[in-house]
């Protein structure tokens, strides 16, 4: 956890707000003076502030001048004036807290204030937001503000999964860099795999501001941004693999949840029960399904097939476009272009969907969201709804402060309506939309899935109601669709939170139309699903009533909703269905009736708390692999920077290699022959097996050490002009890459296997940590031994460049 944020943990929100309000007065006092500056004067102010920071000035002392300068630059360049509440939000972000600013309060502009002040240091400020569209929009929109003040603003983004080193390096060299969590985390991972300084991408991680913080820091915290490397196989091998995946998919259909396997939905994992293990052994005609190494591949194939069947739903977790699987963010409803399923899961889903089974991929490096975010020296975030304050504090060390709105919220949130079935709900949706549209009001409909959004669209089309649909199938048009969603009579259907982060201006950009929409009552938001947590429901309702505009929100539920059934339970659900039947097929749940409301609120709050607990519970296990990653990357950085005496490291490794092999051998003729052959794999052994007979253990070790060290000296002499040092560096870096990739695959299996023991009462965490530690010790030994083997046996001409990671 960053030291700056640890120091802030005991600071109550009231204290932060007091400092924010005090800063507003100081900034406002400077406004008349700053307004008189010419454009050149504004830029010169930035230069002066930069010099004062370089001279050791406290950033807090420069904050009023910096914020006042940004306020003026924003007005001159993009025609927006920073209001007092945005100044408060900017101060909160600079102090390193999680700021809640309601929808429409101008979070994008707010971020420019602390980004400018901290960007003056020359260390670079990173701004992470919810998706590529928002990152590109914000960088372009706010770019003129930064440039007017002498700072460079850039965007880091991969187009169509193509990675361009020069473009990424240039983006990180800017004073303020916008991007997504996935892209920046992957760039960090790439930096820890390169073989030369000119291949490095990032230049450090000083100050990070996270926009849409709840999506990035909570919802994406369980995702794993990874670099994937394709495994290419020949046609015959690919055909056999595809046939095997299809056969296992058919077998998975015979396995039942709760009987043959258990499900951990929060971690998207399945575990076979004893009955499931017996069924697998019978189906595949094998013994010891989980205990045998030979069954490892079969076990992974079966678990992937069961997960594909049970945990991954089409049009919810993924969509199929042109025969390809595209991963969907189940919270936002957007496609995640950089995300792919790993370890055969993609092939299992392809088999389930009857698609062409493509070649697999393996993870060469990964890092969880919260681990990457915590790498920064300073961290701050801003969101419209911050109900998970406990998670921000426990996971990131961030206190939460609520910034007051610029104008009072005028939105009317109507009581939840529960319909007897989906058909009645859909009919009510169409009637409500028709009525609001006839009054000239824009309508935003939030559906629970791609499938539901298309059902709503079909019903609207049958009624002849013009509308637009935004879901994972057409996410590229997000900005344009949302920008038009506030026009007179516009009807827009979105999947969950698609379009989030983009304002819906009433009337679009037409002032007369804006007045017409305001007079008619503003935006009408209608949710057709019970969202997973209270926060997501508040986000959806919060699309209406921005910055003092009028608005209205409704929630239409159905007694057939699985989410509602899980929340209420069968008994209470039957009561609700009966009440709906007695109320002409709909039960309008008035908030004055606290019985149902309390249950709903309690259910939503419990789901929120459960997700927070699930996130927090992953931290200890993730931190184990995080410790391993940091240790390996630290070792790699030492070799990369030339801080290791590679010759001494290799010679020490040779001695340890000989010692281990001698200790493991018997000194009879067979044992000595096996010892001679095993050492010959690593270096050209210069003694015969027969000459080792009769030597004591110390004598044997001494002879072999001298022989190995002599061989190393000969190898070193054969490479003139420091060639051995360069070869050592390339070899070690490549071996570390490959060994770490293999360790990650083994660790996934270890976590799954250790989890089986936890089902029988074992301590999962302690067992996993112990076994992982042993496996990691073996990794370090393997790195040294493999490096020695390559140094002796590698054809130097073939390895003029590169890092041998696939050798």
PDB file of C-alpha atoms in Angstrom, residues 490-663:
ATOM      1  CA  UNK A 490     -35.516   9.605 -28.285  1.00  0.00           C
ATOM      2  CA  UNK A 491     -35.765   5.991 -27.088  1.00  0.00           C
ATOM      3  CA  UNK A 492     -32.512   4.170 -26.318  1.00  0.00           C
ATOM      4  CA  UNK A 493     -32.134   0.601 -25.072  1.00  0.00           C
ATOM      5  CA  UNK A 494     -28.826  -0.157 -23.341  1.00  0.00           C
ATOM      6  CA  UNK A 495     -27.423  -3.300 -21.775  1.00  0.00           C
ATOM      7  CA  UNK A 496     -26.833  -2.729 -18.080  1.00  0.00           C
ATOM      8  CA  UNK A 497     -24.343   0.148 -17.809  1.00  0.00           C
ATOM      9  CA  UNK A 498     -23.443   0.532 -21.469  1.00  0.00           C
ATOM     10  CA  UNK A 499     -22.909   4.211 -22.132  1.00  0.00           C
ATOM     11  CA  UNK A 500     -21.804   4.867 -18.581  1.00  0.00           C
ATOM     12  CA  UNK A 501     -19.300   7.682 -18.263  1.00  0.00           C
ATOM     13  CA  UNK A 502     -20.897   9.554 -21.160  1.00  0.00           C
ATOM     14  CA  UNK A 503     -23.233  12.439 -20.324  1.00  0.00           C
ATOM     15  CA  UNK A 504     -26.761  12.467 -21.737  1.00  0.00           C
ATOM     16  CA  UNK A 505     -27.401  16.173 -22.398  1.00  0.00           C
ATOM     17  CA  UNK A 506     -31.102  16.962 -22.542  1.00  0.00           C
ATOM     18  CA  UNK A 507     -31.988  18.091 -26.037  1.00  0.00           C
ATOM     19  CA  UNK A 508     -28.538  17.208 -27.331  1.00  0.00           C
ATOM     20  CA  UNK A 509     -26.676  20.343 -28.392  1.00  0.00           C
ATOM     21  CA  UNK A 510     -29.841  22.334 -29.257  1.00  0.00           C
ATOM     22  CA  UNK A 511     -30.740  24.956 -26.560  1.00  0.00           C
ATOM     23  CA  UNK A 512     -34.368  25.197 -27.705  1.00  0.00           C
ATOM     24  CA  UNK A 513     -34.740  21.424 -27.637  1.00  0.00           C
ATOM     25  CA  UNK A 514     -33.093  21.357 -24.212  1.00  0.00           C
ATOM     26  CA  UNK A 515     -35.769  23.687 -22.866  1.00  0.00           C
ATOM     27  CA  UNK A 516     -38.493  21.548 -24.424  1.00  0.00           C
ATOM     28  CA  UNK A 517     -37.178  18.368 -22.759  1.00  0.00           C
ATOM     29  CA  UNK A 518     -36.771  20.113 -19.403  1.00  0.00           C
ATOM     30  CA  UNK A 519     -40.351  21.417 -19.565  1.00  0.00           C
ATOM     31  CA  UNK A 520     -41.691  17.943 -20.390  1.00  0.00           C
ATOM     32  CA  UNK A 521     -40.019  16.433 -17.303  1.00  0.00           C
ATOM     33  CA  UNK A 522     -36.523  15.463 -18.429  1.00  0.00           C
ATOM     34  CA  UNK A 523     -35.009  12.053 -19.084  1.00  0.00           C
ATOM     35  CA  UNK A 524     -37.042   8.985 -18.096  1.00  0.00           C
ATOM     36  CA  UNK A 525     -34.923   5.990 -17.038  1.00  0.00           C
ATOM     37  CA  UNK A 526     -36.520   2.558 -16.940  1.00  0.00           C
ATOM     38  CA  UNK A 527     -34.573  -0.450 -15.612  1.00  0.00           C
ATOM     39  CA  UNK A 528     -35.995  -3.833 -16.632  1.00  0.00           C
ATOM     40  CA  UNK A 529     -33.808  -5.891 -14.341  1.00  0.00           C
ATOM     41  CA  UNK A 530     -32.678  -6.023 -10.723  1.00  0.00           C
ATOM     42  CA  UNK A 531     -28.996  -5.200 -10.868  1.00  0.00           C
ATOM     43  CA  UNK A 532     -26.457  -7.241  -8.976  1.00  0.00           C
ATOM     44  CA  UNK A 533     -25.776  -4.621  -6.309  1.00  0.00           C
ATOM     45  CA  UNK A 534     -27.381  -1.487  -4.943  1.00  0.00           C
ATOM     46  CA  UNK A 535     -24.569   0.551  -6.511  1.00  0.00           C
ATOM     47  CA  UNK A 536     -25.392  -0.526 -10.050  1.00  0.00           C
ATOM     48  CA  UNK A 537     -29.062   0.302  -9.547  1.00  0.00           C
ATOM     49  CA  UNK A 538     -28.131   3.758  -8.282  1.00  0.00           C
ATOM     50  CA  UNK A 539     -25.892   4.241 -11.315  1.00  0.00           C
ATOM     51  CA  UNK A 540     -28.771   3.460 -13.659  1.00  0.00           C
ATOM     52  CA  UNK A 541     -31.236   5.751 -11.894  1.00  0.00           C
ATOM     53  CA  UNK A 542     -28.530   8.423 -11.727  1.00  0.00           C
ATOM     54  CA  UNK A 543     -28.460   8.805 -15.506  1.00  0.00           C
ATOM     55  CA  UNK A 544     -31.486  11.085 -15.068  1.00  0.00           C
ATOM     56  CA  UNK A 545     -31.518  14.344 -13.108  1.00  0.00           C
ATOM     57  CA  UNK A 546     -27.938  15.396 -13.820  1.00  0.00           C
ATOM     58  CA  UNK A 547     -26.753  18.821 -12.592  1.00  0.00           C
ATOM     59  CA  UNK A 548     -30.157  20.007 -11.456  1.00  0.00           C
ATOM     60  CA  UNK A 549     -32.112  18.753 -14.485  1.00  0.00           C
ATOM     61  CA  UNK A 550     -35.514  17.178 -13.854  1.00  0.00           C
ATOM     62  CA  UNK A 551     -35.823  13.447 -14.368  1.00  0.00           C
ATOM     63  CA  UNK A 552     -37.641  10.290 -13.388  1.00  0.00           C
ATOM     64  CA  UNK A 553     -36.684   6.658 -12.872  1.00  0.00           C
ATOM     65  CA  UNK A 554     -38.610   3.394 -12.729  1.00  0.00           C
ATOM     66  CA  UNK A 555     -37.715  -0.248 -12.104  1.00  0.00           C
ATOM     67  CA  UNK A 556     -39.912  -2.977 -13.640  1.00  0.00           C
ATOM     68  CA  UNK A 557     -39.286  -6.465 -12.284  1.00  0.00           C
ATOM     69  CA  UNK A 558     -40.860  -9.847 -13.013  1.00  0.00           C
ATOM     70  CA  UNK A 559     -41.718 -12.705 -10.680  1.00  0.00           C
ATOM     71  CA  UNK A 560     -39.794 -14.883 -13.165  1.00  0.00           C
ATOM     72  CA  UNK A 561     -36.527 -13.015 -12.536  1.00  0.00           C
ATOM     73  CA  UNK A 562     -33.938 -15.461 -11.204  1.00  0.00           C
ATOM     74  CA  UNK A 563     -32.107 -12.655  -9.393  1.00  0.00           C
ATOM     75  CA  UNK A 564     -35.271 -11.592  -7.576  1.00  0.00           C
ATOM     76  CA  UNK A 565     -36.023 -15.178  -6.628  1.00  0.00           C
ATOM     77  CA  UNK A 566     -32.532 -15.676  -5.187  1.00  0.00           C
ATOM     78  CA  UNK A 567     -32.850 -12.480  -3.179  1.00  0.00           C
ATOM     79  CA  UNK A 568     -36.332 -13.014  -1.742  1.00  0.00           C
ATOM     80  CA  UNK A 569     -36.383 -16.779  -1.416  1.00  0.00           C
ATOM     81  CA  UNK A 570     -39.221 -19.094  -2.582  1.00  0.00           C
ATOM     82  CA  UNK A 571     -41.603 -18.348   0.295  1.00  0.00           C
ATOM     83  CA  UNK A 572     -41.553 -14.560   0.055  1.00  0.00           C
ATOM     84  CA  UNK A 573     -41.447 -14.742  -3.730  1.00  0.00           C
ATOM     85  CA  UNK A 574     -44.736 -16.676  -3.657  1.00  0.00           C
ATOM     86  CA  UNK A 575     -46.272 -13.908  -1.525  1.00  0.00           C
ATOM     87  CA  UNK A 576     -45.086 -11.252  -3.957  1.00  0.00           C
ATOM     88  CA  UNK A 577     -46.443 -13.220  -6.931  1.00  0.00           C
ATOM     89  CA  UNK A 578     -49.786 -13.601  -5.163  1.00  0.00           C
ATOM     90  CA  UNK A 579     -49.922  -9.890  -4.445  1.00  0.00           C
ATOM     91  CA  UNK A 580     -49.139  -9.147  -8.073  1.00  0.00           C
ATOM     92  CA  UNK A 581     -51.928 -11.491  -9.198  1.00  0.00           C
ATOM     93  CA  UNK A 582     -54.374  -9.719  -6.887  1.00  0.00           C
ATOM     94  CA  UNK A 583     -53.303  -6.340  -8.233  1.00  0.00           C
ATOM     95  CA  UNK A 584     -54.141  -6.894 -11.903  1.00  0.00           C
ATOM     96  CA  UNK A 585     -50.845  -8.649 -12.574  1.00  0.00           C
ATOM     97  CA  UNK A 586     -48.626  -5.915 -11.126  1.00  0.00           C
ATOM     98  CA  UNK A 587     -47.580  -4.997  -7.615  1.00  0.00           C
ATOM     99  CA  UNK A 588     -46.403  -1.423  -7.335  1.00  0.00           C
ATOM    100  CA  UNK A 589     -44.106  -1.572  -4.319  1.00  0.00           C
ATOM    101  CA  UNK A 590     -44.521   1.768  -2.616  1.00  0.00           C
ATOM    102  CA  UNK A 591     -41.580   2.930  -0.555  1.00  0.00           C
ATOM    103  CA  UNK A 592     -44.090   3.849   2.135  1.00  0.00           C
ATOM    104  CA  UNK A 593     -44.604   0.107   2.551  1.00  0.00           C
ATOM    105  CA  UNK A 594     -41.354  -0.597   4.351  1.00  0.00           C
ATOM    106  CA  UNK A 595     -41.779  -4.376   4.547  1.00  0.00           C
ATOM    107  CA  UNK A 596     -40.861  -5.196   0.973  1.00  0.00           C
ATOM    108  CA  UNK A 597     -38.481  -2.264   0.688  1.00  0.00           C
ATOM    109  CA  UNK A 598     -36.503  -3.367   3.733  1.00  0.00           C
ATOM    110  CA  UNK A 599     -36.127  -6.850   2.323  1.00  0.00           C
ATOM    111  CA  UNK A 600     -35.043  -5.536  -1.063  1.00  0.00           C
ATOM    112  CA  UNK A 601     -32.579  -3.096   0.465  1.00  0.00           C
ATOM    113  CA  UNK A 602     -31.242  -5.771   2.798  1.00  0.00           C
ATOM    114  CA  UNK A 603     -30.851  -8.172  -0.112  1.00  0.00           C
ATOM    115  CA  UNK A 604     -29.027  -5.640  -2.271  1.00  0.00           C
ATOM    116  CA  UNK A 605     -26.825  -4.569   0.629  1.00  0.00           C
ATOM    117  CA  UNK A 606     -26.007  -8.190   1.408  1.00  0.00           C
ATOM    118  CA  UNK A 607     -25.050  -8.828  -2.212  1.00  0.00           C
ATOM    119  CA  UNK A 608     -22.821  -5.749  -2.078  1.00  0.00           C
ATOM    120  CA  UNK A 609     -21.266  -6.912   1.192  1.00  0.00           C
ATOM    121  CA  UNK A 610     -20.766 -10.401  -0.221  1.00  0.00           C
ATOM    122  CA  UNK A 611     -18.942  -9.017  -3.240  1.00  0.00           C
ATOM    123  CA  UNK A 612     -16.754  -6.883  -0.986  1.00  0.00           C
ATOM    124  CA  UNK A 613     -15.956  -9.919   1.161  1.00  0.00           C
ATOM    125  CA  UNK A 614     -15.208 -11.965  -1.947  1.00  0.00           C
ATOM    126  CA  UNK A 615     -12.847  -9.261  -3.208  1.00  0.00           C
ATOM    127  CA  UNK A 616     -11.119  -8.848   0.140  1.00  0.00           C
ATOM    128  CA  UNK A 617     -10.824 -12.623   0.545  1.00  0.00           C
ATOM    129  CA  UNK A 618      -8.859 -12.883  -2.707  1.00  0.00           C
ATOM    130  CA  UNK A 619      -6.206 -10.451  -1.501  1.00  0.00           C
ATOM    131  CA  UNK A 620      -4.129 -12.879   0.629  1.00  0.00           C
ATOM    132  CA  UNK A 621      -3.983 -15.504  -2.137  1.00  0.00           C
ATOM    133  CA  UNK A 622      -3.313 -12.906  -4.840  1.00  0.00           C
ATOM    134  CA  UNK A 623      -0.619 -11.392  -2.655  1.00  0.00           C
ATOM    135  CA  UNK A 624       1.174 -14.746  -2.574  1.00  0.00           C
ATOM    136  CA  UNK A 625       1.577 -14.779  -6.342  1.00  0.00           C
ATOM    137  CA  UNK A 626       2.276 -11.027  -6.136  1.00  0.00           C
ATOM    138  CA  UNK A 627       5.229 -11.703  -3.829  1.00  0.00           C
ATOM    139  CA  UNK A 628       6.536 -14.330  -6.243  1.00  0.00           C
ATOM    140  CA  UNK A 629       6.084 -12.000  -9.205  1.00  0.00           C
ATOM    141  CA  UNK A 630       7.915  -9.141  -7.510  1.00  0.00           C
ATOM    142  CA  UNK A 631      10.786 -11.437  -6.486  1.00  0.00           C
ATOM    143  CA  UNK A 632      11.183 -12.753 -10.049  1.00  0.00           C
ATOM    144  CA  UNK A 633      10.849  -9.288 -11.593  1.00  0.00           C
ATOM    145  CA  UNK A 634      13.341  -7.883  -9.076  1.00  0.00           C
ATOM    146  CA  UNK A 635      15.840 -10.597 -10.020  1.00  0.00           C
ATOM    147  CA  UNK A 636      15.164  -9.892 -13.683  1.00  0.00           C
ATOM    148  CA  UNK A 637      15.619  -6.140 -13.237  1.00  0.00           C
ATOM    149  CA  UNK A 638      18.975  -6.717 -11.559  1.00  0.00           C
ATOM    150  CA  UNK A 639      20.224  -8.737 -14.528  1.00  0.00           C
ATOM    151  CA  UNK A 640      18.581  -6.327 -16.982  1.00  0.00           C
ATOM    152  CA  UNK A 641      20.332  -3.313 -15.430  1.00  0.00           C
ATOM    153  CA  UNK A 642      23.684  -5.106 -15.252  1.00  0.00           C
ATOM    154  CA  UNK A 643      23.786  -4.987 -11.460  1.00  0.00           C
ATOM    155  CA  UNK A 644      24.626  -8.678 -11.135  1.00  0.00           C
ATOM    156  CA  UNK A 645      28.109 -10.128 -11.567  1.00  0.00           C
ATOM    157  CA  UNK A 646      26.863 -12.757 -13.988  1.00  0.00           C
ATOM    158  CA  UNK A 647      30.163 -14.638 -14.055  1.00  0.00           C
ATOM    159  CA  UNK A 648      30.139 -15.009 -10.266  1.00  0.00           C
ATOM    160  CA  UNK A 649      26.434 -15.958 -10.308  1.00  0.00           C
ATOM    161  CA  UNK A 650      27.015 -18.653 -12.931  1.00  0.00           C
ATOM    162  CA  UNK A 651      30.116 -20.046 -11.203  1.00  0.00           C
ATOM    163  CA  UNK A 652      28.225 -20.201  -7.905  1.00  0.00           C
ATOM    164  CA  UNK A 653      25.385 -21.949  -9.712  1.00  0.00           C
ATOM    165  CA  UNK A 654      27.789 -24.491 -11.187  1.00  0.00           C
ATOM    166  CA  UNK A 655      29.097 -25.347  -7.727  1.00  0.00           C
ATOM    167  CA  UNK A 656      25.575 -25.696  -6.335  1.00  0.00           C
ATOM    168  CA  UNK A 657      24.514 -27.781  -9.324  1.00  0.00           C
ATOM    169  CA  UNK A 658      27.350 -30.231  -8.744  1.00  0.00           C
ATOM    170  CA  UNK A 659      26.669 -30.344  -4.998  1.00  0.00           C
ATOM    171  CA  UNK A 660      22.984 -31.199  -5.512  1.00  0.00           C
ATOM    172  CA  UNK A 661      23.702 -33.930  -8.008  1.00  0.00           C
ATOM    173  CA  UNK A 662      26.430 -35.500  -5.899  1.00  0.00           C
ATOM    174  CA  UNK A 663      24.211 -35.465  -2.827  1.00  0.00           C
TER     175      UNK A 663
END
